[in-house]
Amino acid sequence: MQPVERVDCEEDDFDPLKRLAVMASSLILAATIHFTHQNYLTPVWEDSGFKFFAPFEWQYIFAASSIIAVSCAVPTAIRSAADLILVPFYCAVYIPTIVITLAIAPDTSIYLPALTALSFSLLLAFLAARLGGMPNGGVIPARWAIRAVVVTWIAATAILLAQYGGQIRFVGISGTYDQRAVTQGAVGTLIGYAQTYYLWMINPLLLATGLLLSIKHYVLLSLFGFALIYGIDAQKVAIAMPVAIACVYFAIRWMPNIALSTITILLVETAALIICVKIGTSPEGSAIASVFAVRTIGIPAQTFTQYYDYFANYGFTWWSNVRIIGQLAPVTEHAQNADWPVIGRIVGEHYYPSRGVNQNANIFASDGIAAAGTVGILVVGAIFAILIFTINRASRTWALRFAIPALLPLTFALLNASIFTTLLSFGGFAWLLFFTLCGEPRSHTPD
């Protein structure tokens, strides 16, 4: 029988002191986000849509009540693959959305049903994660599966080098869009899928396996792959992803009860926001503040209201932008837009017509609000809960030091893209198949 890997005890979720600590940390973060909204996002980024209007007492009460209610269900630590998705959602999407939405317009009462639906959806997802079961095994990737991944990596690398070999450049932040303009011409389906899966599944899988089994050449292959993707289209996620995967792996290995504690994550986010407010207007700190305070925290909340206002006024999509559903759903006026079915570009063109912005949003805005408003949030919330249940069910017998780091890209995708895009194009279904079919006991393999 294989030893069980545990990050913490499930009973800790019922520890009243830890639960109160999560609740208090959540409210402290909420207050800090409110302070950041008023003192950094609006003064510095008002031209990007970050308005601030002092909330009334009922808005403070609604925000605090919503956060307290959901904080009663959030796990006190990341101890499963599903928790890796849900805890970042709670910290980086849910709390900022509640706080910023209630102060971004003179009258925010129109958003209350949607915010309530968001709270209910997250509670449902937390319940689904618990029903999916806790980790209880040490399964790792089978040797045949690893060999297949290496062969796939070699083939994908060859395809990408053949397609982009003469266009690869390693540029700084200022050259990002110029590099993308060079490489983002019309490419075939094979190239598109090779590039997407190479970034979002193949390299993360190799890196997580190499770290778990101490196989250095797997780590080196994956790092080469991430560098290749960055050289092609300067995606910052190609730099962030390997760093995040390595950090999560070593956190689980060396200090899981501290690094993966929800309280720690909430307090670190709070401290980071305070630093962003302090350094955000300085030449040295503006880039850091724009990445964390604006892109990571502010925009996910801002898109909630932007998508609500736009689609409430111009009509919902009824999920017709999803290729399979679009063949059955009634055609909407949005289909006449040149950017259809890329919802983010349609919204970006509306709010920032001269900037060419792709205003991507998380699943509750892009799949929920855009499709059917408040009802859409509930529908997507149910789909999200099923996905969370399935992920936990499929990965619970796997070694945590593999399952949690390997699935980090899925968390990245769900925080910034449609759930349908994540499942079909970013490897969501492929990961579920991998965890279901490609594991074997760990006893024969070196750690």
XYZ file of C-alpha atoms in Angstrom:
447
model
C 0.000 0.000 0.000
C 1.347 3.403 -0.977
C 1.923 6.098 1.641
C -0.696 8.814 1.643
C 0.534 12.334 0.899
C -1.273 15.018 2.837
C -0.747 18.731 2.982
C -2.888 19.096 6.072
C -5.738 17.387 7.870
C -9.242 17.682 6.487
C -10.490 18.279 10.033
C -8.652 21.631 10.016
C -11.505 22.998 7.899
C -13.669 22.592 10.996
C -11.159 24.170 13.387
C -13.007 27.293 14.620
C -9.805 29.271 15.188
C -8.525 28.610 11.663
C -11.940 29.365 10.237
C -12.050 32.696 12.101
C -8.518 33.437 10.899
C -9.546 32.822 7.272
C -12.574 35.063 7.763
C -10.529 37.854 9.360
C -7.794 37.613 6.706
C -10.449 37.800 3.987
C -11.929 40.976 5.444
C -8.469 42.513 5.834
C -7.757 41.763 2.174
C -11.134 43.231 1.188
C -10.348 46.451 3.076
C -6.928 46.610 1.405
C -8.449 46.138 -2.064
C -10.906 48.941 -1.296
C -7.994 51.155 -0.216
C -6.033 50.219 -3.367
C -9.055 50.968 -5.556
C -9.412 54.431 -4.054
C -5.744 55.395 -3.721
C -4.018 53.690 -6.654
C -6.314 52.205 -9.303
C -8.481 55.296 -9.718
C -5.822 58.043 -9.465
C -3.375 56.223 -11.761
C -5.607 54.110 -14.019
C -8.841 56.085 -14.271
C -8.456 56.375 -18.046
C -8.642 52.555 -18.166
C -12.048 52.581 -16.501
C -11.205 52.346 -12.803
C -13.686 54.823 -11.353
C -14.279 55.114 -7.608
C -17.473 56.203 -5.854
C -17.675 56.065 -2.076
C -20.031 53.200 -1.160
C -23.062 53.601 1.067
C -23.407 51.665 4.327
C -25.591 48.982 2.742
C -22.862 48.308 0.165
C -20.276 47.758 2.886
C -22.706 45.451 4.679
C -23.438 43.497 1.488
C -19.725 43.095 0.697
C -18.805 42.008 4.218
C -21.752 39.604 4.469
C -20.956 37.997 1.111
C -17.281 37.547 1.922
C -17.992 36.168 5.397
C -20.513 33.678 3.999
C -18.140 32.335 1.348
C -15.152 32.361 3.727
C -17.013 29.790 5.828
C -16.640 27.296 2.965
C -13.176 28.054 1.558
C -10.602 25.382 2.520
C -8.097 26.528 5.120
C -5.251 25.188 2.950
C -4.611 23.928 -0.573
C -4.611 20.172 -0.114
C -6.035 18.916 -3.411
C -5.921 19.752 -7.115
C -9.368 21.353 -6.919
C -8.258 23.552 -4.019
C -5.464 24.850 -6.260
C -8.170 26.256 -8.540
C -10.661 27.387 -5.909
C -8.403 29.192 -3.428
C -6.849 31.476 -6.107
C -10.351 32.073 -7.482
C -11.499 33.137 -4.038
C -8.480 35.372 -3.373
C -7.831 36.889 -6.809
C -11.290 36.938 -8.410
C -14.119 36.654 -5.890
C -13.039 39.109 -3.183
C -11.775 41.779 -5.640
C -14.957 41.466 -7.718
C -17.220 41.947 -4.708
C -15.239 44.915 -3.377
C -14.450 46.806 -6.596
C -17.857 46.267 -8.222
C -19.638 47.940 -5.312
C -17.547 51.122 -5.667
C -17.027 51.430 -9.423
C -20.261 53.277 -10.307
C -22.666 55.736 -8.633
C -25.439 53.117 -8.519
C -24.248 49.532 -8.147
C -27.567 48.043 -7.050
C -28.057 46.608 -10.565
C -25.094 44.282 -9.948
C -26.430 42.765 -6.707
C -28.225 39.774 -8.303
C -25.117 38.933 -10.339
C -22.839 39.236 -7.299
C -25.197 37.043 -5.283
C -25.139 34.457 -8.073
C -21.331 34.610 -8.037
C -21.280 33.927 -4.283
C -23.691 31.011 -4.670
C -21.633 29.561 -7.536
C -18.437 29.632 -5.513
C -20.163 27.999 -2.531
C -21.418 25.274 -4.866
C -17.886 24.723 -6.196
C -16.478 24.387 -2.668
C -19.151 21.797 -1.889
C -18.342 19.907 -5.092
C -14.654 19.826 -4.148
C -15.440 18.208 -0.802
C -17.793 15.691 -2.418
C -15.023 14.782 -4.858
C -12.996 13.392 -1.970
C -9.623 14.124 -0.386
C -6.276 12.892 -1.752
C -5.506 9.366 -0.580
C -2.736 7.945 -2.761
C 0.659 8.295 -4.392
C 0.118 7.515 -8.080
C 2.610 9.039 -10.542
C 2.777 9.183 -14.359
C 3.291 5.759 -15.922
C 6.597 5.210 -17.697
C 4.884 4.617 -21.044
C 2.948 7.876 -20.625
C 6.124 9.834 -19.891
C 7.790 8.401 -22.991
C 4.745 9.376 -25.053
C 4.924 12.928 -23.668
C 8.624 13.193 -24.553
C 7.944 12.003 -28.109
C 5.084 14.507 -28.379
C 7.370 17.258 -27.051
C 9.986 16.466 -29.704
C 7.381 16.506 -32.482
C 5.794 19.764 -31.271
C 9.201 21.421 -30.882
C 10.139 20.452 -34.433
C 6.839 21.799 -35.786
C 7.223 25.133 -33.972
C 10.861 25.566 -34.987
C 9.973 24.823 -38.602
C 7.128 27.357 -38.522
C 8.746 30.182 -36.529
C 12.495 29.478 -36.626
C 13.396 32.688 -38.434
C 11.059 34.864 -36.355
C 12.025 33.888 -32.803
C 13.229 36.851 -30.717
C 13.541 37.385 -26.976
C 12.122 40.847 -26.342
C 11.373 42.896 -23.265
C 7.945 44.080 -22.124
C 8.031 47.054 -24.495
C 8.522 44.779 -27.496
C 5.752 42.306 -26.693
C 3.171 43.525 -29.187
C 5.722 44.047 -31.955
C 6.874 40.444 -31.617
C 3.299 39.161 -31.642
C 2.598 41.157 -34.780
C 5.471 39.324 -36.475
C 4.378 35.797 -35.517
C 0.588 35.996 -35.233
C -0.248 35.643 -38.890
C -2.624 33.020 -40.246
C -1.507 29.555 -39.113
C -3.082 26.169 -39.639
C -5.029 24.216 -37.056
C -2.092 21.873 -36.411
C 0.274 24.756 -35.629
C -2.299 26.441 -33.403
C -2.992 23.352 -31.319
C 0.689 22.409 -31.165
C 1.549 25.849 -29.788
C -1.308 25.873 -27.274
C -0.831 22.373 -25.886
C 2.945 22.812 -25.896
C 2.595 25.738 -23.498
C -0.385 24.673 -21.420
C 0.118 20.916 -21.030
C 3.232 19.291 -22.502
C 5.897 21.501 -20.907
C 4.124 21.749 -17.526
C 3.735 17.965 -17.480
C 7.430 17.435 -18.244
C 8.473 19.981 -15.614
C 6.232 18.525 -12.886
C 7.439 14.995 -13.693
C 11.086 16.048 -13.740
C 10.788 17.771 -10.372
C 8.920 14.868 -8.779
C 11.281 12.147 -10.026
C 14.475 14.262 -9.964
C 15.024 13.737 -13.703
C 17.056 16.782 -14.730
C 16.774 16.403 -18.485
C 12.962 16.549 -18.268
C 13.298 19.836 -16.388
C 15.740 21.170 -18.988
C 13.520 20.108 -21.893
C 10.539 21.874 -20.348
C 12.509 25.068 -19.687
C 13.697 25.052 -23.299
C 10.065 24.667 -24.360
C 8.860 27.575 -22.243
C 11.700 29.732 -23.603
C 10.778 28.749 -27.161
C 7.168 29.821 -26.638
C 8.294 33.150 -25.186
C 10.585 33.658 -28.158
C 7.665 33.063 -30.528
C 5.023 35.428 -29.172
C 6.429 36.939 -25.943
C 3.701 35.509 -23.728
C 4.540 36.519 -20.160
C 2.782 33.393 -18.913
C 5.595 31.362 -20.518
C 7.935 32.925 -17.949
C 5.522 32.942 -15.023
C 4.324 29.357 -15.427
C 7.588 27.429 -14.849
C 8.454 29.686 -11.921
C 5.015 29.125 -10.380
C 5.118 25.352 -10.942
C 8.550 25.097 -9.301
C 7.494 27.302 -6.372
C 4.354 25.260 -5.740
C 6.284 21.983 -5.958
C 8.919 23.052 -3.439
C 6.271 24.604 -1.188
C 4.476 21.247 -0.996
C 7.782 19.464 -0.415
C 9.346 21.718 2.187
C 6.736 23.792 4.050
C 3.221 22.866 2.898
C 1.325 23.896 6.014
C 2.665 27.447 5.763
C 3.070 28.134 2.052
C -0.226 26.513 1.009
C -2.280 27.912 3.871
C -5.187 30.050 2.688
C -4.409 32.498 5.480
C -0.839 32.888 4.215
C -2.040 33.469 0.653
C -4.566 36.092 1.777
C -2.013 37.952 3.911
C 0.695 37.840 1.221
C -1.795 39.276 -1.286
C -2.679 41.991 1.229
C 0.966 42.908 1.782
C 1.654 42.913 -1.965
C -1.212 45.345 -2.590
C 0.018 47.695 0.129
C 3.463 47.671 -1.482
C 1.895 48.336 -4.893
C 0.108 51.415 -3.561
C 3.381 52.615 -2.047
C 5.568 52.115 -5.144
C 2.948 52.265 -7.893
C 3.702 55.813 -9.017
C 7.491 55.501 -8.942
C 9.426 54.719 -12.146
C 10.946 51.617 -10.558
C 7.737 50.216 -9.090
C 5.123 51.100 -11.696
C 5.689 47.949 -13.777
C 5.349 45.667 -10.741
C 2.237 47.469 -9.532
C 0.630 47.364 -12.964
C 1.142 43.598 -13.240
C -0.110 42.696 -9.763
C -2.539 45.404 -8.656
C -4.004 46.130 -12.098
C -3.779 42.972 -14.202
C -4.019 40.332 -11.469
C -6.478 41.976 -9.071
C -8.112 44.988 -10.721
C -8.979 43.807 -14.229
C -10.719 40.535 -13.202
C -13.023 42.649 -11.050
C -13.418 45.421 -13.618
C -14.425 43.019 -16.403
C -17.340 41.805 -14.287
C -19.066 45.191 -14.591
C -17.836 45.854 -18.129
C -19.280 42.593 -19.409
C -22.495 43.156 -17.443
C -23.028 46.664 -18.810
C -22.125 45.777 -22.390
C -24.156 42.598 -22.801
C -27.130 43.877 -20.793
C -27.361 46.753 -23.287
C -26.402 45.019 -26.550
C -27.869 41.569 -26.011
C -26.540 38.302 -24.631
C -24.689 35.690 -26.676
C -26.598 32.655 -25.336
C -23.288 30.771 -25.647
C -23.454 31.012 -29.457
C -19.734 31.938 -29.466
C -18.971 28.344 -28.408
C -18.440 26.472 -31.673
C -20.575 23.416 -30.855
C -23.401 25.422 -29.291
C -23.211 28.099 -31.993
C -24.432 25.621 -34.580
C -27.633 25.117 -32.582
C -28.194 28.458 -30.834
C -29.999 31.344 -32.536
C -27.724 33.784 -34.356
C -27.201 37.003 -32.380
C -26.271 40.464 -33.622
C -22.790 39.959 -32.182
C -22.093 37.464 -34.976
C -21.928 40.416 -37.390
C -18.922 41.823 -35.522
C -15.603 41.296 -37.309
C -14.051 40.028 -34.057
C -16.709 37.343 -33.477
C -16.494 34.892 -31.736
C -13.665 36.423 -29.651
C -15.763 38.033 -26.909
C -12.782 39.752 -25.284
C -11.968 41.671 -28.466
C -15.577 42.786 -28.882
C -15.679 44.123 -25.325
C -12.188 45.617 -25.645
C -13.113 47.435 -28.855
C -16.193 48.897 -27.146
C -14.369 50.274 -24.100
C -10.938 50.987 -25.639
C -11.592 51.570 -29.368
C -8.138 52.882 -30.231
C -6.025 50.401 -28.270
C -6.752 47.015 -29.861
C -7.362 45.479 -26.435
C -8.482 41.875 -25.975
C -10.392 42.291 -22.709
C -10.346 38.650 -21.624
C -12.282 37.727 -18.521
C -12.713 34.820 -16.145
C -15.387 32.186 -16.680
C -18.146 33.954 -14.751
C -17.912 37.041 -16.961
C -17.003 35.535 -20.337
C -19.234 32.442 -20.121
C -21.797 33.604 -17.589
C -22.627 37.293 -17.853
C -21.932 37.523 -21.589
C -24.190 34.557 -22.320
C -27.203 35.169 -20.102
C -26.484 37.688 -17.340
C -27.223 36.538 -13.806
C -28.787 33.301 -15.034
C -25.644 32.671 -17.051
C -23.509 32.935 -13.908
C -25.620 30.232 -12.253
C -25.384 27.969 -15.309
C -21.619 28.358 -15.530
C -21.395 27.951 -11.763
C -23.044 24.537 -12.092
C -20.664 23.546 -14.926
C -17.715 24.796 -12.868
C -18.835 22.725 -9.867
C -19.058 19.601 -12.036
C -15.566 20.302 -13.383
C -14.181 20.767 -9.860
C -15.805 17.510 -8.704
C -14.400 15.653 -11.722
C -10.881 17.051 -11.257
C -10.810 16.019 -7.610
C -12.222 12.604 -8.428
C -9.683 11.992 -11.200
C -6.622 13.270 -9.314
C -7.256 12.213 -5.717
C -5.160 9.002 -5.938
C -2.196 10.861 -7.435
C 0.859 12.154 -5.595
C 0.111 15.692 -4.468
C 3.614 16.833 -5.423
C 2.731 15.999 -9.011
C -1.010 16.689 -9.277
C -1.024 20.175 -7.771
C 1.958 21.667 -9.689
C 0.963 19.954 -12.942
C -2.543 21.413 -12.837
C -1.363 24.960 -12.148
C -1.758 25.901 -15.862
C -5.417 24.906 -15.650
C -5.805 27.418 -12.814
C -4.077 30.098 -14.920
C -6.458 29.389 -17.797
C -9.663 29.384 -15.747
C -8.712 32.712 -14.152
C -8.368 34.379 -17.560
C -10.362 32.484 -20.165
C -13.662 30.837 -21.015
C -14.360 27.494 -19.358
C -15.177 26.033 -22.774
C -11.911 27.324 -24.235
C -10.048 25.937 -21.234
C -11.578 22.492 -21.633
C -11.254 22.252 -25.410
C -8.201 24.319 -26.309
C -6.106 24.642 -23.131
C -5.994 20.962 -22.239
C -8.779 20.677 -19.671
C -10.257 17.470 -21.072
C -6.787 16.146 -21.888
C -5.725 16.553 -18.248
C -8.780 14.639 -17.048
C -7.963 11.809 -19.468
C -4.332 11.833 -18.354
C -5.214 11.481 -14.679
C -7.736 8.764 -15.462
C -5.601 6.611 -17.774
C -1.909 7.384 -17.352
C -0.969 6.620 -13.750
C 0.833 3.789 -11.978
C 1.959 3.071 -8.392
C 5.024 4.896 -7.194
C 6.921 2.127 -5.384
C 9.219 1.235 -8.290
C 10.225 4.816 -9.080
C 12.892 6.913 -7.329
C 11.729 10.076 -5.602
